Coordinates of C-alpha atoms and ligand atoms in Angstrom, one line a residue:
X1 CA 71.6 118.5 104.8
X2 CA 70.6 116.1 107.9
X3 CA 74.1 114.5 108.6
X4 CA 76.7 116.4 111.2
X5 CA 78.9 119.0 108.5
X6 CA 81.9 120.7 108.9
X7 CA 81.9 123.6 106.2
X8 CA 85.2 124.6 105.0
X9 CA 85.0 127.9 103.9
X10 CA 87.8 128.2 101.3
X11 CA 89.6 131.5 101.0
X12 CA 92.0 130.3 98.5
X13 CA 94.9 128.4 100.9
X14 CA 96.5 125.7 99.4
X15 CA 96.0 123.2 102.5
X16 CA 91.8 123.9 102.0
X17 CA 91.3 120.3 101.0
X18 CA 93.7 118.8 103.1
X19 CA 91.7 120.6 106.4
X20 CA 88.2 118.9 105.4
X21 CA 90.4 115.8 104.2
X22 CA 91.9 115.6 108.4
X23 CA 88.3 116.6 109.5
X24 CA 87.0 113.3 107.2
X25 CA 89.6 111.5 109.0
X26 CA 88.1 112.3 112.7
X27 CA 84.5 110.5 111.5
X28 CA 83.2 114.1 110.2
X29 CA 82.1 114.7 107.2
X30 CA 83.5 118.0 105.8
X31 CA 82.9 120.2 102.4
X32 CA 84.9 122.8 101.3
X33 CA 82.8 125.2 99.7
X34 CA 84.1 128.9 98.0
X35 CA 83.8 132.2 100.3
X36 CA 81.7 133.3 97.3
X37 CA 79.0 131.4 98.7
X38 CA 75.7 133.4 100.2
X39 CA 75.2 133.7 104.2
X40 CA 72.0 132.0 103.3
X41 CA 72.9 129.4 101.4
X42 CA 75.9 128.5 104.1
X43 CA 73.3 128.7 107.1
X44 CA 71.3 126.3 105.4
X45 CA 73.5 123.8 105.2
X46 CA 72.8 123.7 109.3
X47 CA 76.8 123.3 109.9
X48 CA 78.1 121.6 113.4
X49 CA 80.9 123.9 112.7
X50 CA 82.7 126.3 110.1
X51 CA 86.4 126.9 109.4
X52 CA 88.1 129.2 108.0
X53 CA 90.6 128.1 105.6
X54 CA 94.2 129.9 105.0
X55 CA 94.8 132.4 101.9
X56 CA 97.7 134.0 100.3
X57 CA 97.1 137.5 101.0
X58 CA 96.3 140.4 103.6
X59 CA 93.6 141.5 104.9
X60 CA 93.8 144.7 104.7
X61 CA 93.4 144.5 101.0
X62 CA 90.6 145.4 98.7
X63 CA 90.8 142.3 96.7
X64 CA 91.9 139.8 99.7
X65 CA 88.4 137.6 100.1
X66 CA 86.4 139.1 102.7
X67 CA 82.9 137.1 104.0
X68 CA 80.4 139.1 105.7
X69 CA 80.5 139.7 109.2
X70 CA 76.9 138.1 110.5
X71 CA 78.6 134.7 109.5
X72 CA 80.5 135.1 113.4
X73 CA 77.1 135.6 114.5
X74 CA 75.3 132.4 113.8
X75 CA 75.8 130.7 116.8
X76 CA 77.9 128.3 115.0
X77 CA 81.6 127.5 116.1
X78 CA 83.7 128.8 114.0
X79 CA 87.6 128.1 113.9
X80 CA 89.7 130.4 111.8
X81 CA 93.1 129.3 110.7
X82 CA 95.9 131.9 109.2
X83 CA 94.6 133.8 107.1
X84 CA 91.1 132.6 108.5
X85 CA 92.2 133.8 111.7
X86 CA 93.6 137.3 110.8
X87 CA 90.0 137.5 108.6
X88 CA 88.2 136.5 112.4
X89 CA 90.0 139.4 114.3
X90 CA 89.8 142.1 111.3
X91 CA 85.7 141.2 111.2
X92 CA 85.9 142.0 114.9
X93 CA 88.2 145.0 114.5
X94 CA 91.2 143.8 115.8
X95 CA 94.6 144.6 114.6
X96 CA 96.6 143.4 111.9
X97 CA 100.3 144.2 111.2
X98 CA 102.8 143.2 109.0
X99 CA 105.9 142.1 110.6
X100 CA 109.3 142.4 109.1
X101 CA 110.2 139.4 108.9
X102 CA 107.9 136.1 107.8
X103 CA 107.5 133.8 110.1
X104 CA 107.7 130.3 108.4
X105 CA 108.2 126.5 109.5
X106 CA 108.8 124.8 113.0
X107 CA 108.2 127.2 115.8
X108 CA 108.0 126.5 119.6
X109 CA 104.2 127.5 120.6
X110 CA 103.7 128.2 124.3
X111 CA 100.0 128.0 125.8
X112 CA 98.6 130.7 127.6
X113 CA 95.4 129.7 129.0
X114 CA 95.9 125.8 129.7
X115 CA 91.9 125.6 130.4
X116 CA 91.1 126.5 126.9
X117 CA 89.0 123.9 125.4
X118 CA 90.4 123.9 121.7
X119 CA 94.0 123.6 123.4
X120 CA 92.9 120.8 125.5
X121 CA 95.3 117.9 126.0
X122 CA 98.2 119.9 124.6
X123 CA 101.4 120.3 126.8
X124 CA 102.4 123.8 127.6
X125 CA 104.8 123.9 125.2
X126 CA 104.8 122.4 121.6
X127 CA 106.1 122.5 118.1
X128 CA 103.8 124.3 115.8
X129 CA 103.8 125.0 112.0
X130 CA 103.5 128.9 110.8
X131 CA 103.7 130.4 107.5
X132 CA 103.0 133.8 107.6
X133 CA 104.1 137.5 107.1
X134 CA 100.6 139.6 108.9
X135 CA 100.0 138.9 112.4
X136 CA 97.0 140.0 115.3
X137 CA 98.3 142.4 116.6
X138 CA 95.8 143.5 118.6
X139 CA 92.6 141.0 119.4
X140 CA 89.0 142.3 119.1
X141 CA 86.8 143.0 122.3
X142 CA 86.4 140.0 123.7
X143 CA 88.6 138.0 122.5
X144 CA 92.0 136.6 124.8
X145 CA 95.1 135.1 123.4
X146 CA 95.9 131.5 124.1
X147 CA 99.2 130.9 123.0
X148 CA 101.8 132.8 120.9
X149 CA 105.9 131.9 119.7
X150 CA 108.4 134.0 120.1
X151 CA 107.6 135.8 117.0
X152 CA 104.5 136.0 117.2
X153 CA 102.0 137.6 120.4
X154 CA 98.8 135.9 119.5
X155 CA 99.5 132.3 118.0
X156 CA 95.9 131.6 119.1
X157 CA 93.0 133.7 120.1
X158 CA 89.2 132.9 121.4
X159 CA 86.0 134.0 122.3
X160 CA 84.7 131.6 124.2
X161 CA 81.5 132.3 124.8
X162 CA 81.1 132.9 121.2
X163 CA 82.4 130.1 120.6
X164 CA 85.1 131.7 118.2
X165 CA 88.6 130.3 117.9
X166 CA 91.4 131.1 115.8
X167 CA 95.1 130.0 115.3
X168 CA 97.5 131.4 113.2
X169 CA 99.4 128.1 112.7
X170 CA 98.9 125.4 110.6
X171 CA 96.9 122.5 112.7
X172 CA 96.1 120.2 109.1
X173 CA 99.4 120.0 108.6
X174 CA 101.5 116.9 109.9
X175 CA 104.6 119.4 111.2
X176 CA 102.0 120.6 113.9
X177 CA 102.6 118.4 116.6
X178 CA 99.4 118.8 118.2
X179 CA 97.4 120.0 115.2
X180 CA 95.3 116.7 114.9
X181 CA 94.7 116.9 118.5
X182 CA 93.0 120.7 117.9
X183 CA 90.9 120.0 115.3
X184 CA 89.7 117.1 117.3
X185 CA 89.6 119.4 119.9
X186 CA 86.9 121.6 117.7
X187 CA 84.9 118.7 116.5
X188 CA 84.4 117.0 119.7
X189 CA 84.6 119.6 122.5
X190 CA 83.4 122.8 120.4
X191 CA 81.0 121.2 118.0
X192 CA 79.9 118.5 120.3
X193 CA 79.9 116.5 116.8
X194 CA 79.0 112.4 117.2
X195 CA 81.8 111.6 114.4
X196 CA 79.7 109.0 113.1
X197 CA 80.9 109.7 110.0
X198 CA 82.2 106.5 107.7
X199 CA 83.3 106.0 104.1
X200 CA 80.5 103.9 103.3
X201 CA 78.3 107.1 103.8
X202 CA 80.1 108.1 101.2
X203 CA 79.9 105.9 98.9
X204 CA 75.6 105.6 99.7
X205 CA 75.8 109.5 99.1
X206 CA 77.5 109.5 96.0
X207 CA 75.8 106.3 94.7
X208 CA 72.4 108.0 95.3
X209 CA 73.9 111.4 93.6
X210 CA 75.3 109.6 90.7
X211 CA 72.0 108.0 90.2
X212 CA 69.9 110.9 90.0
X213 CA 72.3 112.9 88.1
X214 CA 72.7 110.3 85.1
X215 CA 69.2 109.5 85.2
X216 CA 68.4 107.1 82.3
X217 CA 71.8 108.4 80.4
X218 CA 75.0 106.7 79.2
X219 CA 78.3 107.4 80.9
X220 CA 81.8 106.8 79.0
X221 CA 84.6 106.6 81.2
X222 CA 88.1 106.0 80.2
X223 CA 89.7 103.1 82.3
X224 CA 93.4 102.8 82.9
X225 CA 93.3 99.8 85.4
X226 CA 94.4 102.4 87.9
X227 CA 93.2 102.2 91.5
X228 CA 91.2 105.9 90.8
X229 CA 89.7 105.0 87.4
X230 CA 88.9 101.5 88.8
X231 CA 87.1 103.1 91.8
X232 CA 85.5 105.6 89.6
X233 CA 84.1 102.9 87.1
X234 CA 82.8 100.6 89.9
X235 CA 80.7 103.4 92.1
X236 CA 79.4 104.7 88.7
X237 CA 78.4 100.8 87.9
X238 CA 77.1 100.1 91.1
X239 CA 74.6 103.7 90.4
X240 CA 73.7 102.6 86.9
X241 CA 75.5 99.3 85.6
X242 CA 75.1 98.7 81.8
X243 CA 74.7 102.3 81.3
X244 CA 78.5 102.4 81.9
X245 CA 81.0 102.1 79.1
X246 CA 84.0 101.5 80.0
X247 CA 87.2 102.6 77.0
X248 CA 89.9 101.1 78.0
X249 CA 93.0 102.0 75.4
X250 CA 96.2 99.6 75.4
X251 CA 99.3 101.9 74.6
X252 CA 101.5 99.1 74.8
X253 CA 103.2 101.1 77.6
X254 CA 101.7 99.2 80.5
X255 CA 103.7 97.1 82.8
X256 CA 103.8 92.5 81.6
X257 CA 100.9 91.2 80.8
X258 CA 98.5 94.3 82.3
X259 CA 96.6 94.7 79.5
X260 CA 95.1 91.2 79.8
X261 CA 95.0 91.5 83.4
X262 CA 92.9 94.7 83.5
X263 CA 90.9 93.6 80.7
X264 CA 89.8 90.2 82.6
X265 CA 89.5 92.0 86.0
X266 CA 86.6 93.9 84.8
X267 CA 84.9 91.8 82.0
X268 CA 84.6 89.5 84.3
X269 CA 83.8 91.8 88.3
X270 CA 81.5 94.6 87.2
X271 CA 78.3 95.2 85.1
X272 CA 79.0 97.1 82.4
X273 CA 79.9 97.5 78.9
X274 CA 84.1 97.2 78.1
X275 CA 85.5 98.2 75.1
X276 CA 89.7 97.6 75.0
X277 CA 91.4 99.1 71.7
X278 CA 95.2 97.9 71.0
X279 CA 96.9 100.7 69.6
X280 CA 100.8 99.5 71.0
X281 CA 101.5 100.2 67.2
X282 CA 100.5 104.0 66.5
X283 CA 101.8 104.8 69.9
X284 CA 105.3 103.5 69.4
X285 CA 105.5 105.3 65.8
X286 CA 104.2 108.3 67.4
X287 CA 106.7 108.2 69.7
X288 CA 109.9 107.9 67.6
X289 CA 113.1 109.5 67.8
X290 CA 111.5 111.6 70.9
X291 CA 113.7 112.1 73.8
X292 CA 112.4 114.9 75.6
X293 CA 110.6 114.0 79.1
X294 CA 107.8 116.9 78.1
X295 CA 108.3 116.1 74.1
X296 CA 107.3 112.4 75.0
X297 CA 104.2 113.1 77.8
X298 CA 102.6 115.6 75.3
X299 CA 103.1 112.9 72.5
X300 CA 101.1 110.1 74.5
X301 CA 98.5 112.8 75.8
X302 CA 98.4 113.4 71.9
X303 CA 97.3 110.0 70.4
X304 CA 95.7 108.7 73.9
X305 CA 93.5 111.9 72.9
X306 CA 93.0 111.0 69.3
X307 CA 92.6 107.3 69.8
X308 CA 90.5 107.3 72.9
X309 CA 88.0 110.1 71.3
X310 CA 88.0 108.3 68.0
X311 CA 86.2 105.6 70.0
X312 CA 84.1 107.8 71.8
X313 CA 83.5 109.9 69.0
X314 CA 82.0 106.8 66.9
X315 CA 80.2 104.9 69.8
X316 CA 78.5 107.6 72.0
X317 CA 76.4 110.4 70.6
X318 CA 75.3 112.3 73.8
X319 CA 75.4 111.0 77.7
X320 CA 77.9 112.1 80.2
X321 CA 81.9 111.8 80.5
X322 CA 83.2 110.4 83.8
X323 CA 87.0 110.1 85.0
X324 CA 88.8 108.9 87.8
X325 CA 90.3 112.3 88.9
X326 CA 91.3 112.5 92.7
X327 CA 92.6 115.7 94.8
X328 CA 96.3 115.6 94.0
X329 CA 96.1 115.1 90.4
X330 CA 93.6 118.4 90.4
X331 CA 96.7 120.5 92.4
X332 CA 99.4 118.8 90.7
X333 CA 98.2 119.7 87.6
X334 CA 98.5 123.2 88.1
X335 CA 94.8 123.7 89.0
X336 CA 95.3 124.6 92.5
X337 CA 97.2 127.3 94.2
X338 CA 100.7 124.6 93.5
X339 CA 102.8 125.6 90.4
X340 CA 102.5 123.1 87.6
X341 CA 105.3 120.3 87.8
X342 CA 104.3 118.1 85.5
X343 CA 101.7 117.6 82.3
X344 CA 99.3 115.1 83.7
X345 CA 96.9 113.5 81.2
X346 CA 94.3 112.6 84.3
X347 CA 92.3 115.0 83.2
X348 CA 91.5 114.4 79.6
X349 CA 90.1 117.5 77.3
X350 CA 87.6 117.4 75.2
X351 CA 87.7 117.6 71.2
X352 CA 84.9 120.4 70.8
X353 CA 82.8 118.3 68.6
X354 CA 82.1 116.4 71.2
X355 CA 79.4 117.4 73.4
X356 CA 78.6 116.0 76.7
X357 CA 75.9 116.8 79.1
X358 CA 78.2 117.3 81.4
X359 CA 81.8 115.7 83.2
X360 CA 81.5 113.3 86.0
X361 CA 84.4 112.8 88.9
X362 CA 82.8 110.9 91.4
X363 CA 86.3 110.8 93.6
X364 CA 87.4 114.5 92.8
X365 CA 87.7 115.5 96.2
X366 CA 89.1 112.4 97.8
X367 CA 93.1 111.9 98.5
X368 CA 94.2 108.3 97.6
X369 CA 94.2 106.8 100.8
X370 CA 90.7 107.2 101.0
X371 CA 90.0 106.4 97.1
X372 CA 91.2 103.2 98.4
X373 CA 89.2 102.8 101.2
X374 CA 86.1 103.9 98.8
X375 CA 87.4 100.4 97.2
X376 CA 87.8 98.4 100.2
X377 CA 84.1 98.9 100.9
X378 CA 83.1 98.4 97.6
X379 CA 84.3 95.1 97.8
X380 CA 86.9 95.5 95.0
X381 CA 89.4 92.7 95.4
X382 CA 92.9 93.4 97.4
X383 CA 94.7 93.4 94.7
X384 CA 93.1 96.1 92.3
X385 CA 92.5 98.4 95.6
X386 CA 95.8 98.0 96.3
X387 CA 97.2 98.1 93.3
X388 CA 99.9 100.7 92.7
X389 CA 99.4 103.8 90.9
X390 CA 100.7 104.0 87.3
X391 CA 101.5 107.1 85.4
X392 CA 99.6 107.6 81.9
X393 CA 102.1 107.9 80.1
X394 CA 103.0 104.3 81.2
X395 CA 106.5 102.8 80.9
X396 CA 106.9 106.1 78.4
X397 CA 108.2 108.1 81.8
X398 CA 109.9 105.3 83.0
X399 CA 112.6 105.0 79.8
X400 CA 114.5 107.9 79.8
X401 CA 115.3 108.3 76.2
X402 CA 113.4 107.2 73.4
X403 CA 111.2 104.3 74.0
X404 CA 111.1 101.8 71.4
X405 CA 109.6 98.6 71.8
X406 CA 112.4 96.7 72.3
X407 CA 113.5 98.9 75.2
X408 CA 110.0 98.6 76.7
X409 CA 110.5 94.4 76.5
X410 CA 113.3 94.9 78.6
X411 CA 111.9 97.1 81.0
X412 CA 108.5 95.1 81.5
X413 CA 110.8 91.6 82.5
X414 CA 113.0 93.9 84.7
X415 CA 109.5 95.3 86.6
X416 CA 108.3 91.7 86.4
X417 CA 111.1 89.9 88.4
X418 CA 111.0 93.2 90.9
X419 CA 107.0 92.7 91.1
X420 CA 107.4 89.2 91.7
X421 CA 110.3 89.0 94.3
X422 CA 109.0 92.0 96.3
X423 CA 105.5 90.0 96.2
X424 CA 107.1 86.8 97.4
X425 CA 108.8 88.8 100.5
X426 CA 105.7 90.3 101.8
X427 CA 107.1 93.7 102.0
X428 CA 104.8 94.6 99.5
X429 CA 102.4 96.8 101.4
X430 CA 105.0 99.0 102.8
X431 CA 105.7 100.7 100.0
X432 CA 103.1 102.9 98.4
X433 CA 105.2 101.8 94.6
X434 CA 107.3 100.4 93.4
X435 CA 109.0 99.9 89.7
X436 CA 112.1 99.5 87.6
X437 CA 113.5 102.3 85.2
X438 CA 115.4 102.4 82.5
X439 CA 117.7 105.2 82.5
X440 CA 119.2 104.6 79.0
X441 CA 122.5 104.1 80.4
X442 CA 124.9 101.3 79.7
X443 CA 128.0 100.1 81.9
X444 CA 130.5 97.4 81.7
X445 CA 130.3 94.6 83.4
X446 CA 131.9 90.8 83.3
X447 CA 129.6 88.1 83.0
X448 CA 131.4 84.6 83.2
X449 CA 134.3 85.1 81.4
X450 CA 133.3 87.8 79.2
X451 CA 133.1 91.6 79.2
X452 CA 129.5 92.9 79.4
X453 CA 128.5 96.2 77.2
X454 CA 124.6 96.6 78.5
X455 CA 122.1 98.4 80.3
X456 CA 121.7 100.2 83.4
X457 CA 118.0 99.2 85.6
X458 CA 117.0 101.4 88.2
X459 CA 114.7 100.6 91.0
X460 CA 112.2 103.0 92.5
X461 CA 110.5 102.6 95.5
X462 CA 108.6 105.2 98.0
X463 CA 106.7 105.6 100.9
X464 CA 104.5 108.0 101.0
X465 CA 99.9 108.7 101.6
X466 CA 99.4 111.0 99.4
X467 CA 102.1 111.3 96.8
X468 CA 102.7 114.8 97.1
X469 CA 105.3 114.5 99.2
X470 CA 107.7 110.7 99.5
X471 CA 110.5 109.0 101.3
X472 CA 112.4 106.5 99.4
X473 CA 111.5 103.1 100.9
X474 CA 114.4 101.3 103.2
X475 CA 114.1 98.0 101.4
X476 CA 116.2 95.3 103.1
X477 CA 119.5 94.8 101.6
X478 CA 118.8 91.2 100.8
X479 CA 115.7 91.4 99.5
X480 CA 117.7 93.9 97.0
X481 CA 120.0 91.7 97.0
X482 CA 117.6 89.2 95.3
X483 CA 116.0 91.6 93.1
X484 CA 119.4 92.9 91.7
X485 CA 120.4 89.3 91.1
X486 CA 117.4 87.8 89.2
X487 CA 116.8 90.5 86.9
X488 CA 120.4 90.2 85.8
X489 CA 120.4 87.0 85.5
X490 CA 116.9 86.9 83.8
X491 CA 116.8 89.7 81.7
X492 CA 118.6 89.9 78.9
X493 CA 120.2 93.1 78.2
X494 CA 120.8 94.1 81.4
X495 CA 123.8 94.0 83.6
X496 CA 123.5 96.3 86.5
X497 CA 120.6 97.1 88.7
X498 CA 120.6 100.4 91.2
X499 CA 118.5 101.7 93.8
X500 CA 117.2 105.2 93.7
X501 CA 117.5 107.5 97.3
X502 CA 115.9 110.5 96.7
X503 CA 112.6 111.5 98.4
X504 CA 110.3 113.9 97.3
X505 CA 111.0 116.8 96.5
X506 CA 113.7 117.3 95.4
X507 CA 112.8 114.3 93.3
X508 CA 109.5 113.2 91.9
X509 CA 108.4 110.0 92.3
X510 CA 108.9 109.0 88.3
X511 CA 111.4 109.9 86.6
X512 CA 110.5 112.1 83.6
Ligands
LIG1 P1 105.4 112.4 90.5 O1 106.4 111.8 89.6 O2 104.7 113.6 90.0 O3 104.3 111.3 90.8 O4 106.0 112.7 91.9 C1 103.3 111.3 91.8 C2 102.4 110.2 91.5 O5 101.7 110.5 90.3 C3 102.0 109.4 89.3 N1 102.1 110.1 88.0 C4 101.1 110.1 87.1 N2 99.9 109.7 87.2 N3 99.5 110.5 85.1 C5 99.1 109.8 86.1 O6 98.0 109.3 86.2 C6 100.7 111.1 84.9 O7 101.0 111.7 83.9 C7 101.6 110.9 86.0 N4 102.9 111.2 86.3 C8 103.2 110.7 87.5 C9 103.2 108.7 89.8 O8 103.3 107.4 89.4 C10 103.1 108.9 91.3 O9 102.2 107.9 91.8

C-alpha cells in the first residue's frame, strides 16, 4: 500500500468506524481492519500509524481480544484508546483494576505534562468523554501519565520515545472537547503524516477496485433514487457502464411525482441499463388492513423482495449483486455492536436460488456526509447529491395506520406544498430532512362557516450528519407559518398541520 494509512485495529468498540471516519476527516486515509489480522499482514500495510480501537470488555479476560505484543515494537506510533489503551499498558505489564464505580460521560480532564506532543494545543484543563469500568492503575516501565480526572489516575499515558500513546477517553467522539485536536495531534506531530488525503482518491481507488473485481461481468443493483444507491450506481457505472443494470421498483410509496423523476434522472445522466417495474398495485393489496409499524416494514421488505427478485431472477443468470449500503445502515441494522431498532430493508437478502458471484457495497464504510461528497465529485447534480434520504418503506412509515392509497394521495400533496415552500425559502440546506406525516388522526376544525371533521399533518424536520443521532430543526415561525397554511388550504382532507420537537433519541427520525 504506497499512500500514508492509518490502521484501525478494531477490538470490537462500537465508535471503530467513527475513529477512521474523524481520521478521513483530517486528509488521512484510514482502514479499520479486525485484531484477527496477522502481525505480518498488518506490518505490510507499512502504516504511518496504528490505533487501537475501544472494546466492551476487560483485559484480564481469556476471551477479551488480545493482539500480540511485537505489534508495540514496530517502530510504528501507535495510540491506544479505552480499551485500546488498557490493552497498551497490560501488553507492557502495567496494572489494570476494576473500579467500583463506572466512570461514564462528561468528565473534567487535567493535563499533567503540558509538553506532551499528543496533548499539544490543549488547555490545562478540558472536558473529556469516558465510558468505562477498568482503569491503569499502574503504567508499564516507561511509560508516564499525562492527564487523569478525578476518577481516574491515568486519563492518558505515553512512551515517548516509543512513540506509544494512550487515552482512556473517548477523543472520536464530539463530547471530547479537544478530541479532534488529539487525533490531529497523532497524525500530524506523531505520524508526521502529509494529510494529503482527498475523496477523489477515493473514488480513483474504488473505481480501479470495482473494475478489476467485476471484470467483464454484469452487476444488478437495486436503485431507490436515494442519495447511497444513486452514489453506488454511478461509481459502479463510471468502473464498467453498460455492464450495470440498474432495477428500479416503484411501490407507489414514493414521495409526488418521484417515480418519474428518478426514472428520468438516470435514463437520461449515466450509462447503463434501467429497468423500472410499477408494482403501486400489489404493494397496496399487500399491505391491507395492516396497522402495525413492524407488521407493515416486514410486509414491504416482503413483496420489494418478491417483486425485485422476480426481475432479477428472470433477467440475470450469474454476475455480481451491488447495493448502496453505507456505515449507519450496517450498525442500525443490528449488525454492529448497537441493538437493533428498526427492520431496515437496505440490505436486501437473497432468495437461495439465486446465486451471485459475490455482493458489491462500494460505499459500505462511508458515513453520509461523505457518500455525498463521493457525489459531489462525481459530478452528480446538486439536487440528487443532496437529495434527502427516504426510508424503503417509503410513505408506508410515514402513515401511521394502514396505508391505503387514498391516504398516500393525501400525504404526497401535503409533502409537496412543504417541499416546495421550504425550497422557495432557501432554508433548505439546513436541514438534513424534511417531510410530512400522517398520523391518522382527525380533529375539528371550522373552515368558513362550517365545522371541519379531517385529518391531522405532521411535519418533521431534523438536523443532524449522520442520522444516528438528530436535533429537530428550528424552522422560522413564518416559514411554518406558510407551510401550515398552504397545505390546508391545498390539500383536501386536511385541516390541521403540527410541528414535531423531539430529537433523537428518544425519537427516531420517522415515525414507525
Ligand atoms: P430513524 O427513523 O431510524 O431514521 O431514526 C434514520 C434515517 O434512516 C432513514 N430510514 C430508513 N432508510 N430504510 C432506509 O433506507 C429504512 O427502512 C429506513 N427507516 C428509516 C430515515 O429516513 C432517516 O434518514
Amino acid at each position: 500500500m504506497s499512500k500514508e494509512t492509518i490502521i484501525v485495529l478494531d477490538f470490537g468498540g462500537q465508535y471503530n468506524q467513527l475513529i477512521a471516519r474523524r481520521v478521513r476527516d483530517l486528509s488521512v486515509y484510514a482502514e479499520v481492519i479486525p485484531y484477527t489480522t496477522p502481525l505480518e499482514e498488518l506490518a505490510a500495510m507499512q502504516p504511518k500509524g496504528i490505533i487501537f480501537t475501544g472494546g466492551p470488555n476487560s483485559v484480564y479476560l481469556e476471551s477479551s481480544p488480545h493482539y500480540t505484543k511485537e505489534i508495540l515494537d514496530l517502530g510504528v506510533p501507535v495510540l491506544g484508546i479505552c480499551y485500546g489503551a488498557q490493552l497498551m499498558a497490560y501488553m507492557r505489564d502495567g496494572v489494570i483494576s476494576h473500579a467500583p464505580v463506572s466512570e461514564y460521560g462528561h468528565v473534567e480532564m487535567n493535563i499533567a505534562k503540558p509538553s506532551s506532543r499528543l496533548l499539544k494545543d490543549i488547555p490545562e484543563m478540558s472536558v473529556c468523554w469516558m465510558s468505562h469500568t477498568d482503569y491503569i492503575s499502574e503504567v508499564p516501565a516507561g511509560f508516564e501519565v499525562t492527564a487523569s480526572t478525578a476518577n481516574c489516575p491515568c486519563a492518558a499515558m505515553e512512551n515517548e520515545a516509543q512513540k506509544l500513546y494512550s487515552v482512556q477517553f473517548h477523543p472520536e467522539v464530539t463530547h471530547s472537547e479537544y478530541g479532534r485536536q488529539i487525533l490531529k495531534n497523532f497524525l500530524f506531530e506523531i505520524c508526521c503524516c502529509a494529510g494529503d488525503w482527498k475523496m477523489d482518491s477515493f473514488i480513483d481507488e474504488t473505481v480501479a477496485r470495482l473494475r478489476e473485481e467485476i471484470g467483464d461481468k454484469n452487476v444488478v443493483l437495486g436503485l431507490s433514487g436515494g442519495v447511497d444507491s444513486s452514489v453506488a450506481a454511478a461509481l459502479i457505472s463510471r468502473a464498467v457502464g453498460r455492464q450495470l443494470t440498474c432495477v428500479f421498483v416503484d411501490q407507489g410509496l414514493m414521495r409526488k411525482n418521484e417515480g418519474d423523476f428518478v426514472e428520468k434522472t438516470f435514463t437520461s445522466l449515466f450509462d447503463m441499463n434501467f429497468i423500472r417495474k410499477n408494482a403501486a398495485e400489489q404493494f397496496y393489496f399487500r399491505l391491507k388492513g395492516l396497522t402495525d409499524p413492524e407488521d407493515k416494514r416486514k410486509a414491504i421488505g416482503e413483496e420489494f423482495y418478491r417483486v425485485f427478485w422476480d426481475i432479477v431472477r428472470e433477467k440475470f443468470s450469474d454476475g455480481y449483486f451491488a447495493q448502496g449500503t453505507i456505515y449507519p445502515d450496517y450498525i442500525e441494522s443490528g449488525n454492529g455492536h448497537a441493538d437493533k431498532i428498526k427492520t431496515h430493508h437496505n440490505e436486501v437478502k437473497k432468495p437461495a436460488d439465486i446465486k451471485f458471484l459475490g455482493v458489491i457495497e462500494p460505499l459500505r464504510l462511508l458515513f453520509k456526509d461523505e457518500v455525498r461528497k463521493v457525489g459531489e465529485q462525481l459530478g452528480l447534480p446538486e439536487e440528487l447529491v443532496w437529495r434527502q434520504p427516504f426510508p424503503g418503506p417509503g410513505l408506508g412509515v410515514r402513515i401511521i395506520g394502514e396505508v391505503t392509497a387514498e391516504r398516500i394521495a393525501i400525504l404526497q400533496e401535503a409533502d409537496a406544498v412543504l417541499q416546495d415552500e421550504v425550497k422557495r425559502s432557501g432554508y433548505e440546506r439546513e436541514m438534513a430532512q424534511f417531510f410530512a406525516v400522517l398520523p391518522g388522526v382527525k380533529t375539528v376544525g371550522v373552515m368558513g362557516d362550517h365545522r371541519t371533521y379531517d385529518e391531522l399533518v405532521a411535519i418533521r424536520a431534523v438536523t443532524t450528519d449522520d442520522f444516528m443521532t438528530a436535533d429537530w430543526a428550528k424552522i422560522p415561525y413564518d416559514l411554518l407559518g406558510r407551510i401550515s397554511d398552504r397545505i390546508i388550504n391545498e390539500v383536501d382532507h386536511v385541516n390541521r398541520v403540527v410541528y414535531d420537537i423531539t430529537s433523537k433519541p428518544p425519537g427516531t427520525v420517522e415515525w414507525e
